[in-house]
Amino acid sequence: MKWLAVLAVWAAKLIMFLIKLTGLGRASSLPGKVALRVCPSLLGHLGKQTECLVVTGTNGKTTTANMLAGILEHAGYTVLANREGANLLTGVATAFARSSTLGARINSDYAVLEIDEAVFPVVIRWIKPRLVVVTNFFRDQLDRYGELDITVSKVVEALNKLQHTVLVLNADDPLVARIARESDHAARFYGVFPDARLAGKASYSREAKFCSFCGKMLSYRVYFYSQLGDYKCTQCGFGRPQPDTEAAAVQSDVFATLARVRAGNDTRQMALSVGGLHNLYNALAAVTAAQLLGVKLETAMDSLQCYRPATGRMEIFAYGRKQVVLTLVKNPAGFNQALAGMLAGGDNSKDVLMVINDNAADGRDISWLWDVDFEVMAGCFGQFTRFVCSGQRAEDMALRLKYAGVPVSLITVEKDYRRAIASVLQGEGTVANIMTTYTALWPVEKILSRWAERAGQHAPYGMSHVS
Amino acid sequence: MHLTVCHMYPDLLNLYGDRGNVIAFVQRCRWRGIRVTVREVNLGGPVSFTGCDFLFIGGGSDREQQLIASELAARLQELQAAMEDGLVVLAICGGYQLLGHYYLTLEGRKIKGLGLLDFYTTAGARRLIGNVAVEAELNGSKSVLVGFENHGGRTFLGAVEPLGKVLRGYGNNGTDGLEGARYKNVYCSYLHGPLLPKNPALTDHLISLALQRKGMDGKLADLDDTIERQAHEAMVQRLLA
């Protein structure tokens, strides 16, 4: 069937060329879609020619995969990756087709693939990863995937169908750590030292408070956010495993994170130019995976120092003297992190834009907005000059803010993206925070990048929004 | 004026933003100067329905729902007496199913419900998912309720009234055109969204009922509902225009 794979690659490359020529779209999934139509087993054919490394889980996939790809390239390897968050089957096929030669050969040392947790079971029918990173499990777009329990079970089931693979697991997430017990694969853990200083205050959207094995309530010694922390089941003994890679002495604000990272006998200082505990987890996942592949801790730290966030992952722009932060929000855990980041930025005056869509890729059900702790802003409303709500569900966003106690005089609905963005850029605040769901991210970013300057233009990763 | 809200098992039955129903009930009371206390009832904790004016029960995943069914079974008589006495209840999705006779799984296993209301639920092969509009009669006047449904169960009513008629979407079972159930002051619905914030007419109706049960006239001061109306109207336009 080799000729079919060649034909599929040609078809994909032709479409990429046409998309580039016409400037329509980003060519991150259509070429793969067509290629798979031509040759359904394309991923099997291309995937076995390189070492596949998979990143899955709910949040942090794009960042973790980009960090891992960066570290491997820094260490001198060639890497192919689906870098734009196109993490369904078609996005993976596009990434492979892009890197393939016209003879359907892959010459990269590694393929770093971020894969949607719900699609993971399908992808591993074709791709046999050498290593699988699982970041975390949060509620995400429930209307597409059913409930969280089912998602986790499906990932475990799929992992158990693989013959040889190594798992890189988040020790601090009980829903991820449980996988080590339920599969025969070797596992390495990463985590953050349970320092009470880092404990989060919003506790509502915790996911699994119950032991996955015996059903008893988990007890937390230190609790970070959602269900992450230092947990233990007092009945059956299931608890946070001792991490192989652990960060301590953590300092984090909106723009940077410092930590001391211990991996085996080696300890190094880590400096990230992205903020938030969630990004620290992403970096730890990437470091742990890279170490398993023989990359030195020092090399990994060097590479992470140059990491710049991908579009919408707390990306910073400048509009005159005003700082603009663009953040993708797609579930309560991520939105809570974005709010915490915004409030951690200090009491400078803020203009806020929230853009909520309900297309299939955003999740048709926007009920999750009510699981976000907007109430953490209570008592800080003096810092805000306006809350502009946009997108297909702008009215629902406005409603949520009203019931979170935001003064109605600060809330406006502006469906037009350009006018919505203009109003927060021109607002009197010193910072503008823009939070958008998935399908609004690209149109918003496109308008924003025309009016505002992107900080760190030299960034090596995540900036390639045109393919 | 003071009302006590009982939020049943908020850390277990908390799917799809259902806590927004409690937020909406509480805020619309407070904006009118009605004091509210929210009591959260947790697994293994004390439960008392006396002194409760509004009881909210949401949906959870299967495992969590079974835990609760067995715990509530011990409080059945007390809960039944309160409902007969006119306790105002809102039960959503899984919480709704829990009040009926049973839930029949796809494998043919019958999970016992509380049997408080006359209906039963059978699992369907396909989940019923999407935006919904329902016509309901509240306090003698017709009103359109909007929300989002996502359920595998098909519920069939016996000797209880439906909450309303389906205008768009599936409702109880996708076949008989009915949505939800009501009995005395017990309101059941499959609508998430969550239901109360976007349907202030229903929220205010429940607040009135709770006040009336305490011997007050239940007349409520008007609020500025511009934002609520916009959100409601946007969905009505999308579904019915």
XYZ file of C-alpha atoms in Angstrom:
708
model
C 0.000 0.000 0.000
C 3.033 2.234 -0.163
C 1.810 3.971 -3.320
C -1.415 4.922 -1.571
C 0.547 6.586 1.228
C 2.595 8.466 -1.377
C -0.592 9.607 -3.075
C -2.042 10.734 0.248
C 1.071 12.759 1.078
C 0.976 14.402 -2.355
C -2.697 15.274 -1.915
C -2.025 16.784 1.517
C 0.936 18.800 0.290
C -1.047 20.096 -2.670
C -3.802 21.318 -0.362
C -1.277 22.949 1.964
C 0.196 24.746 -1.024
C -3.236 25.923 -2.173
C -4.202 27.131 1.294
C -0.958 29.045 1.566
C -1.438 30.493 -1.890
C -4.956 31.720 -1.186
C -4.253 32.699 2.414
C -7.457 31.007 3.507
C -7.216 29.192 6.822
C -4.283 27.711 8.654
C -3.992 24.329 6.954
C -3.707 22.511 10.237
C -6.341 19.866 9.662
C -7.841 19.853 6.146
C -4.729 18.394 4.427
C -4.687 15.537 6.939
C -8.379 14.956 6.488
C -7.968 14.497 2.758
C -4.805 12.403 3.195
C -6.639 10.016 5.516
C -9.479 9.757 3.029
C -6.973 8.735 0.355
C -5.053 6.380 2.634
C -6.757 5.461 5.931
C -3.653 3.669 7.216
C -1.368 6.638 6.490
C -0.519 7.256 10.139
C 0.515 3.642 10.611
C 2.833 3.870 7.635
C 4.439 7.200 8.560
C 4.317 6.761 12.345
C 6.476 3.659 12.398
C 9.344 5.477 10.684
C 10.102 7.640 13.706
C 9.945 7.613 17.510
C 6.530 8.906 18.502
C 6.091 10.798 21.771
C 2.517 11.552 22.730
C 1.149 14.211 25.081
C -2.447 13.795 26.173
C -4.713 14.984 29.001
C -7.145 17.881 29.347
C -5.078 21.042 29.801
C -1.488 21.923 28.956
C -1.061 19.599 25.973
C 0.031 22.280 23.521
C 2.439 23.926 25.941
C 3.938 20.634 27.104
C 4.378 19.333 23.556
C 5.938 22.625 22.418
C 8.308 22.616 25.381
C 9.301 18.997 24.749
C 9.849 19.632 21.039
C 11.963 22.670 21.950
C 14.110 20.707 24.379
C 14.713 17.901 21.873
C 15.654 20.356 19.129
C 17.946 22.153 21.555
C 19.571 18.783 22.220
C 20.249 18.420 18.491
C 17.420 16.174 17.327
C 15.058 16.793 14.443
C 11.430 16.902 15.487
C 8.086 16.934 13.749
C 5.110 18.179 15.738
C 1.489 19.245 15.447
C 2.272 22.590 17.004
C -0.952 24.472 16.597
C -3.232 22.642 18.955
C -4.664 20.667 16.026
C -4.839 17.553 18.130
C -7.469 15.399 16.476
C -6.639 12.588 14.031
C -6.656 15.006 11.091
C -4.221 17.389 12.793
C -1.774 14.564 13.491
C -2.025 13.396 9.876
C -1.390 16.952 8.670
C 1.751 17.213 10.809
C 3.106 13.935 9.427
C 2.240 14.792 5.836
C 3.934 18.182 6.179
C 7.185 16.607 7.366
C 7.061 13.683 4.988
C 9.178 13.507 1.833
C 7.300 13.158 -1.447
C 8.105 9.453 -1.241
C 6.212 9.169 2.076
C 9.389 8.951 4.147
C 9.825 10.544 7.562
C 13.354 11.638 8.413
C 12.724 13.281 11.796
C 14.253 11.700 14.902
C 11.088 12.264 16.908
C 7.429 13.034 16.399
C 6.046 15.046 19.331
C 2.282 14.747 19.138
C -0.306 16.382 21.295
C -3.417 14.285 21.153
C -6.885 15.047 22.411
C -7.692 12.745 25.312
C -10.919 11.615 23.687
C -9.185 10.804 20.406
C -6.219 9.091 22.038
C -7.759 5.584 21.846
C -8.265 6.030 18.093
C -4.829 7.474 17.367
C -2.938 4.675 19.088
C -4.483 2.197 16.717
C -2.040 3.678 14.196
C 0.671 5.315 16.258
C 2.673 3.204 18.713
C 4.270 5.789 21.000
C 7.522 5.109 22.789
C 6.425 7.460 25.521
C 3.090 8.895 26.653
C 2.770 12.011 28.818
C -0.545 12.458 30.656
C -0.919 16.025 31.949
C -4.181 16.120 33.928
C -7.886 15.384 33.672
C -10.366 18.208 34.099
C -13.896 18.616 32.919
C -13.822 19.801 29.368
C -16.565 20.162 26.822
C -18.718 17.526 28.431
C -21.256 17.470 25.686
C -18.706 15.956 23.338
C -17.091 13.441 25.611
C -19.441 12.319 28.331
C -18.339 12.392 31.881
C -14.809 12.531 33.198
C -14.805 8.973 34.607
C -15.446 7.574 31.163
C -12.683 9.644 29.576
C -10.090 8.453 32.080
C -11.164 4.824 31.723
C -10.914 5.030 27.944
C -7.387 6.400 28.108
C -6.365 3.620 30.523
C -7.964 0.996 28.311
C -6.132 2.340 25.281
C -2.787 2.449 27.097
C -3.211 -1.171 28.062
C -3.473 -2.117 24.407
C 0.022 -0.773 23.769
C 2.868 -3.239 24.047
C 5.914 -1.168 24.885
C 5.655 2.318 26.158
C 6.777 4.399 29.121
C 4.349 6.670 30.932
C 5.130 10.148 32.217
C 2.469 10.974 34.782
C 1.467 13.915 36.928
C 1.914 12.693 40.510
C -0.215 15.516 41.893
C -3.358 14.613 39.946
C -5.039 11.541 41.458
C -6.903 10.915 38.200
C -3.574 10.678 36.347
C -1.516 8.945 39.034
C -4.074 6.137 39.210
C -3.044 5.100 35.696
C 0.256 3.687 37.015
C -1.694 1.196 39.098
C -4.026 0.259 36.308
C -1.440 -0.426 33.656
C 1.655 -2.601 33.419
C 3.783 0.059 31.765
C 6.736 1.587 33.553
C 5.910 5.060 34.853
C 7.866 8.186 35.795
C 6.195 10.843 37.901
C 6.570 14.598 38.068
C 5.104 16.934 40.647
C 5.374 20.109 42.667
C 6.634 19.890 46.249
C 3.548 20.238 48.466
C 4.273 23.687 49.799
C 1.307 25.183 51.670
C 2.334 28.601 50.318
C 1.089 27.572 46.880
C -2.330 26.396 48.050
C -5.179 27.778 45.941
C -8.257 29.431 47.335
C -10.895 28.512 44.772
C -12.028 25.022 45.647
C -15.296 24.666 43.855
C -14.380 22.940 40.655
C -12.549 20.072 42.261
C -12.975 17.007 40.123
C -12.221 13.741 41.865
C -12.478 13.962 45.578
C -12.978 10.257 45.767
C -10.465 7.489 45.582
C -10.724 5.842 42.163
C -10.071 2.462 43.732
C -12.209 2.232 46.860
C -14.551 5.225 46.641
C -13.436 6.759 49.942
C -13.074 10.553 50.150
C -9.469 11.577 49.436
C -7.800 13.664 52.104
C -5.502 16.513 51.072
C -2.502 17.663 53.074
C -1.877 20.476 50.615
C -4.267 21.389 47.854
C -3.247 23.478 44.805
C -6.171 23.784 42.393
C -8.943 21.604 40.935
C -7.977 18.162 42.274
C -4.208 18.739 42.217
C -2.239 18.514 45.425
C -0.831 16.134 48.018
C -3.646 13.625 48.467
C -4.068 10.305 50.175
C -6.839 7.765 50.580
C -7.098 6.864 54.244
C -8.863 3.609 53.430
C -6.838 1.821 50.745
C -3.601 3.800 50.885
C -3.664 5.163 47.333
C -1.818 8.467 47.433
C 0.470 10.890 45.679
C 3.467 8.900 44.406
C 6.939 10.235 45.138
C 7.828 12.208 41.995
C 10.982 11.360 40.003
C 11.109 14.998 38.932
C 10.024 17.558 41.490
C 9.953 21.358 41.642
C 10.473 23.201 44.925
C 11.038 26.801 46.028
C 8.482 27.934 43.466
C 7.936 31.594 42.713
C 5.368 32.481 40.098
C 3.466 35.505 38.837
C 1.670 36.262 35.568
C 4.840 36.624 33.538
C 7.475 34.327 35.003
C 8.086 31.246 37.098
C 11.199 30.291 39.029
C 11.752 26.930 40.681
C 14.414 24.507 41.797
C 13.998 21.258 39.906
C 15.340 17.964 41.164
C 15.535 15.006 38.814
C 17.361 11.962 40.115
C 20.624 13.189 41.643
C 20.711 16.371 39.653
C 19.201 19.667 40.815
C 18.969 22.784 38.642
C 17.334 26.185 38.706
C 14.492 26.629 36.236
C 13.436 30.016 34.838
C 10.324 30.193 32.680
C 9.038 33.313 31.000
C 5.473 32.128 31.486
C 3.562 32.365 34.739
C 1.252 30.101 36.663
C 1.521 26.804 38.420
C -0.077 25.057 35.446
C 2.836 26.099 33.236
C 5.277 24.785 35.809
C 3.533 21.418 35.536
C 3.835 21.574 31.753
C 7.559 22.261 32.007
C 8.060 19.429 34.505
C 6.251 17.014 32.191
C 8.479 18.026 29.280
C 11.648 17.763 31.378
C 10.717 14.308 32.669
C 9.993 13.048 29.157
C 13.218 14.541 27.782
C 15.259 12.942 30.548
C 13.799 9.543 29.722
C 15.130 10.071 26.201
C 18.606 10.780 27.555
C 18.595 14.585 27.448
C 20.576 16.195 30.281
C 18.659 18.229 32.845
C 20.941 21.174 32.142
C 20.114 21.103 28.414
C 16.399 20.973 29.182
C 16.667 24.003 31.502
C 18.575 25.960 28.846
C 15.892 25.297 26.308
C 13.006 26.133 28.653
C 14.565 29.498 29.381
C 13.954 30.450 25.729
C 10.422 29.089 25.630
C 7.750 31.570 24.556
C 4.055 30.785 24.896
C 2.015 29.699 21.906
C -0.872 31.854 20.739
C -3.374 32.369 23.489
C -1.374 30.657 26.203
C -1.080 33.808 28.295
C 0.591 35.515 25.390
C 1.680 39.097 25.935
C 1.168 42.007 23.528
C 1.871 45.701 23.834
C -0.541 48.397 22.700
C 1.337 51.630 23.216
C 2.202 51.550 26.892
C -0.623 49.175 27.636
C 0.056 45.533 28.240
C -2.356 43.043 26.696
C -2.591 39.421 27.848
C -4.331 36.938 25.540
C -5.462 33.682 27.139
C -7.293 30.681 25.751
C -9.976 29.435 28.147
C -11.790 26.204 27.508
C -12.793 24.748 30.854
C -13.286 25.767 34.491
C -9.779 24.737 35.588
C -8.137 26.789 32.840
C -10.438 29.777 33.309
C -9.764 29.766 37.069
C -6.035 29.795 36.337
C -6.477 32.708 33.953
C -8.421 34.676 36.584
C -5.823 33.874 39.246
C -3.090 35.056 36.871
C -4.988 38.272 36.170
C -5.466 39.029 39.876
C -1.857 38.096 40.699
C -0.784 40.855 38.301
C -1.436 43.385 41.061
C -4.049 46.064 41.594
C -3.310 48.046 38.413
C -6.453 49.009 36.497
C -7.741 46.406 34.082
C -9.946 46.265 31.005
C -11.320 42.786 30.464
C -12.687 41.130 27.339
C -14.248 37.675 27.448
C -15.147 36.032 24.140
C -17.307 32.922 24.424
C -18.308 30.803 21.435
C -20.249 27.561 21.377
C -19.119 25.885 18.166
C -18.324 22.153 18.298
C -14.652 22.807 19.078
C -15.567 25.108 21.968
C -18.174 22.733 23.353
C -21.817 23.352 22.511
C -22.747 23.545 26.162
C -21.580 26.693 27.913
C -22.911 25.673 31.344
C -19.298 25.283 32.458
C -19.049 29.070 32.812
C -21.018 28.552 36.032
C -18.318 26.218 37.349
C -15.713 28.959 36.980
C -15.038 30.864 40.196
C -15.624 34.406 38.929
C -16.521 35.068 42.554
C -12.754 35.286 43.336
C -12.929 38.812 41.889
C -15.311 39.905 44.642
C -13.754 42.746 46.590
C -11.487 43.672 43.656
C -14.032 45.287 41.346
C -12.411 48.669 41.964
C -9.485 47.430 39.835
C -11.662 46.944 36.779
C -12.736 49.591 34.352
C -14.903 47.402 32.155
C -15.930 43.839 31.322
C -16.712 43.493 27.629
C -18.446 40.267 26.608
C -18.324 39.039 23.026
C -18.741 35.898 20.941
C -21.802 33.808 20.150
C -22.626 33.485 23.832
C -21.728 37.019 24.906
C -25.066 37.407 26.679
C -24.455 34.288 28.766
C -21.042 35.580 29.769
C -22.574 38.900 30.816
C -25.203 37.050 32.836
C -22.571 34.964 34.608
C -20.609 38.092 35.555
C -23.720 39.800 36.892
C -24.469 36.859 39.174
C -20.822 36.759 40.305
C -21.435 40.240 41.679
C -19.762 42.335 38.961
C -21.451 45.766 38.973
C -23.837 45.875 36.013
C -22.486 49.305 35.041
C -19.147 47.652 34.170
C -20.656 44.980 31.889
C -21.243 45.486 28.177
C -22.136 43.097 25.385
C -20.361 43.792 22.086
C -20.792 41.041 19.520
C -18.442 42.570 16.960
C -14.881 41.359 17.614
C -13.186 44.473 16.259
C -15.261 46.866 18.312
C -14.926 44.645 21.386
C -11.134 44.503 21.091
C -10.908 48.242 20.339
C -12.880 49.070 23.443
C -10.497 47.202 25.800
C -7.382 48.473 24.009
C -8.608 52.058 24.264
C -9.986 51.659 27.772
C -8.356 53.606 30.564
C -6.857 50.524 32.245
C -3.098 49.931 32.200
C -3.597 46.254 31.371
C -6.077 44.554 29.049
C -6.922 40.920 29.699
C -8.496 39.076 26.804
C -9.845 35.579 27.390
C -11.367 33.606 24.555
C -12.656 30.136 23.818
C -11.017 28.057 21.102
C -12.789 29.125 17.926
C -12.627 32.798 18.877
C -8.892 32.686 19.555
C -7.660 32.931 15.966
C -9.960 35.704 14.782
C -9.219 37.683 17.949
C -5.479 37.082 17.645
C -5.574 38.188 14.011
C -7.183 41.520 14.852
C -5.065 42.010 17.941
C -1.762 41.352 16.185
C -2.635 44.022 13.636
C -3.176 46.656 16.316
C -0.807 45.578 19.056
C 2.773 44.420 19.047
C 3.611 40.926 20.135
C 6.154 40.765 22.941
C 9.217 38.605 22.185
C 8.943 38.486 18.399
C 12.039 36.306 18.194
C 10.237 33.455 19.903
C 11.183 30.113 18.428
C 7.951 28.242 19.108
C 4.271 28.537 18.911
C 4.201 31.575 16.742
C 3.667 29.860 13.440
C 0.007 30.587 12.961
C 0.412 30.492 9.205
C 1.444 27.162 7.804
C -37.523 37.813 55.660
C -35.164 34.909 55.637
C -34.917 31.750 53.532
C -32.781 28.664 53.996
C -31.472 26.922 50.893
C -30.367 23.310 51.089
C -27.826 22.443 48.403
C -27.692 18.661 48.275
C -24.245 17.115 47.822
C -22.638 20.041 45.974
C -19.283 18.298 45.765
C -20.790 15.195 44.145
C -23.754 16.393 42.147
C -22.079 19.269 40.363
C -22.148 18.527 36.667
C -22.679 21.123 33.992
C -22.639 24.230 36.152
C -25.743 23.240 38.073
C -24.585 25.230 41.072
C -25.602 28.281 39.024
C -29.168 27.472 40.073
C -28.301 28.064 43.708
C -26.330 31.197 42.822
C -29.326 32.595 40.913
C -31.844 31.771 43.648
C -29.652 33.315 46.330
C -28.740 36.463 44.388
C -32.298 37.238 43.361
C -33.333 36.962 47.005
C -30.475 39.131 48.237
C -31.059 41.817 45.615
C -34.539 42.149 47.131
C -33.323 42.288 50.687
C -34.399 38.741 51.509
C -31.723 37.164 53.665
C -30.577 33.701 52.606
C -28.569 31.000 54.306
C -27.135 28.216 52.156
C -26.639 24.897 53.868
C -24.549 22.377 51.990
C -25.461 18.778 52.685
C -22.508 16.452 52.197
C -22.125 12.711 52.162
C -22.204 11.278 55.660
C -23.094 14.698 57.091
C -26.304 15.579 58.933
C -29.425 16.077 56.815
C -32.532 17.808 58.030
C -35.384 18.978 55.855
C -37.150 20.886 58.589
C -36.232 24.530 58.426
C -35.361 24.163 54.755
C -37.219 26.461 52.354
C -35.661 25.527 49.029
C -33.929 22.278 48.255
C -31.702 21.951 45.224
C -30.400 18.688 43.844
C -28.265 18.541 40.705
C -26.781 15.846 38.500
C -23.631 13.765 38.910
C -21.874 10.898 37.215
C -23.310 7.422 37.700
C -21.042 6.355 40.553
C -21.817 9.465 42.552
C -25.532 9.187 41.975
C -25.606 5.660 43.359
C -23.733 6.723 46.496
C -26.376 9.359 47.094
C -29.378 7.167 46.339
C -28.328 4.763 49.072
C -27.644 7.569 51.555
C -30.934 9.362 50.874
C -32.920 6.139 51.132
C -32.389 6.379 54.893
C -34.028 9.856 54.927
C -36.846 8.937 52.631
C -39.794 9.431 54.986
C -38.578 12.775 56.210
C -38.059 14.003 52.639
C -41.449 12.688 51.545
C -43.202 14.414 54.439
C -41.473 17.706 53.568
C -42.485 17.432 49.910
C -46.100 16.687 50.826
C -45.942 19.716 53.089
C -45.017 21.915 50.120
C -41.232 22.085 50.361
C -39.945 23.862 47.246
C -37.591 21.533 45.380
C -35.660 21.879 42.141
C -34.140 18.646 40.851
C -32.043 18.667 37.682
C -31.050 15.798 35.391
C -29.544 13.046 37.585
C -31.204 14.561 40.640
C -34.493 14.429 38.742
C -34.029 10.760 37.825
C -33.209 9.960 41.441
C -36.690 11.015 42.623
C -38.443 8.449 40.407
C -39.066 4.721 40.792
C -36.017 3.355 39.022
C -33.370 3.729 36.338
C -33.117 0.795 33.938
C -29.578 0.509 32.521
C -28.744 -0.630 28.984
C -27.652 -3.988 30.421
C -31.113 -4.404 31.927
C -30.071 -3.713 35.512
C -32.649 -1.832 37.564
C -31.187 0.831 39.873
C -33.728 1.714 42.514
C -34.710 5.358 42.826
C -36.302 7.078 45.803
C -39.814 6.522 44.430
C -40.995 9.943 45.603
C -42.567 10.881 42.279
C -44.408 8.649 39.850
C -42.058 8.223 36.893
C -39.286 5.911 35.719
C -36.245 6.218 33.479
C -34.684 3.821 30.977
C -31.237 4.217 29.472
C -31.089 4.956 25.747
C -28.305 4.031 23.344
C -27.709 7.615 22.241
C -27.373 10.623 24.536
C -29.882 13.395 23.985
C -27.801 16.543 23.682
C -28.505 20.112 22.645
C -30.203 23.411 23.327
C -33.818 23.206 24.450
C -36.841 25.490 24.573
C -39.839 24.470 26.668
C -43.224 26.081 27.134
C -44.250 25.964 30.767
C -47.091 27.452 32.759
C -45.884 29.339 35.799
C -48.356 30.965 38.126
C -51.074 30.825 35.487
C -49.075 32.474 32.713
C -47.237 30.818 29.869
C -43.510 31.201 29.789
C -40.701 29.868 27.598
C -37.816 28.197 29.416
C -34.449 27.722 27.706
C -31.501 25.522 28.596
C -29.186 22.774 27.466
C -29.852 19.079 27.871
C -27.401 16.188 27.968
C -28.812 12.901 29.185
C -28.743 9.242 28.290
C -31.897 8.386 30.267
C -35.425 8.518 28.860
C -37.956 9.443 31.515
C -41.615 8.474 31.309
C -44.173 10.145 33.559
C -46.957 8.413 35.481
C -49.343 10.375 37.665
C -47.355 13.612 37.735
C -47.584 16.723 35.595
C -44.780 17.596 33.179
C -42.938 20.866 33.725
C -43.822 21.849 30.187
C -44.053 21.038 26.486
C -40.953 20.792 24.327
C -40.735 23.480 21.646
C -37.193 22.565 20.510
C -34.994 19.712 21.701
C -35.754 16.310 23.180
C -37.107 16.754 26.717
C -37.906 13.749 28.891
C -37.517 11.067 26.253
C -37.491 12.597 22.789
C -40.823 10.960 21.929
C -43.770 12.299 23.929
C -42.929 16.003 23.678
C -42.906 16.496 27.438
C -40.167 17.980 29.578
C -39.565 17.625 33.297
C -42.046 16.896 36.021
C -43.880 18.757 38.774
C -45.719 17.658 41.826
C -46.887 20.111 44.500
C -43.855 22.436 44.815
C -41.387 19.910 43.430
C -39.961 20.927 40.040
C -37.861 18.522 37.994
C -36.099 19.216 34.708
C -33.424 17.937 32.370
C -32.377 21.498 31.568
C -28.892 22.599 32.415
C -27.551 25.921 31.252
C -27.970 26.263 34.208
C -31.746 26.594 34.317
C -32.485 29.371 36.836
C -30.134 32.208 35.819
C -31.485 32.395 32.287
C -35.086 31.837 33.284
C -35.701 34.441 35.987
C -39.466 33.930 35.738
C -39.018 30.393 37.060
C -36.523 31.508 39.710
C -38.889 34.166 40.991
C -41.763 31.669 40.924
C -39.768 29.331 43.181
C -38.827 32.188 45.522
C -42.509 33.202 45.757
C -43.547 29.653 46.545
C -40.937 29.410 49.278
C -42.123 32.687 50.824
C -45.772 31.662 50.586
C -45.029 28.429 52.381
C -43.708 30.566 55.225
C -47.002 32.425 55.348
C -45.934 35.504 53.399
C -47.771 36.817 50.336
C -44.904 35.964 48.003
C -45.097 39.242 46.066
C -41.645 40.144 44.823
C -40.135 43.521 44.068
C -39.213 44.009 40.401
C -35.550 43.756 39.443
C -33.711 45.156 36.452
C -33.551 42.024 34.313
C -32.032 43.539 31.171
C -29.072 41.150 31.128
C -31.229 38.119 31.990
C -33.689 39.023 29.245
C -30.895 39.442 26.700
C -29.467 36.009 27.475
C -32.905 34.411 27.407
C -33.957 36.189 24.255
C -30.720 35.314 22.403
C -31.453 31.604 22.844
C -35.166 31.962 22.080
C -34.250 33.747 18.839
C -31.750 31.075 17.917
C -34.124 28.189 18.579
C -37.538 29.512 17.656
C -37.101 32.361 15.182
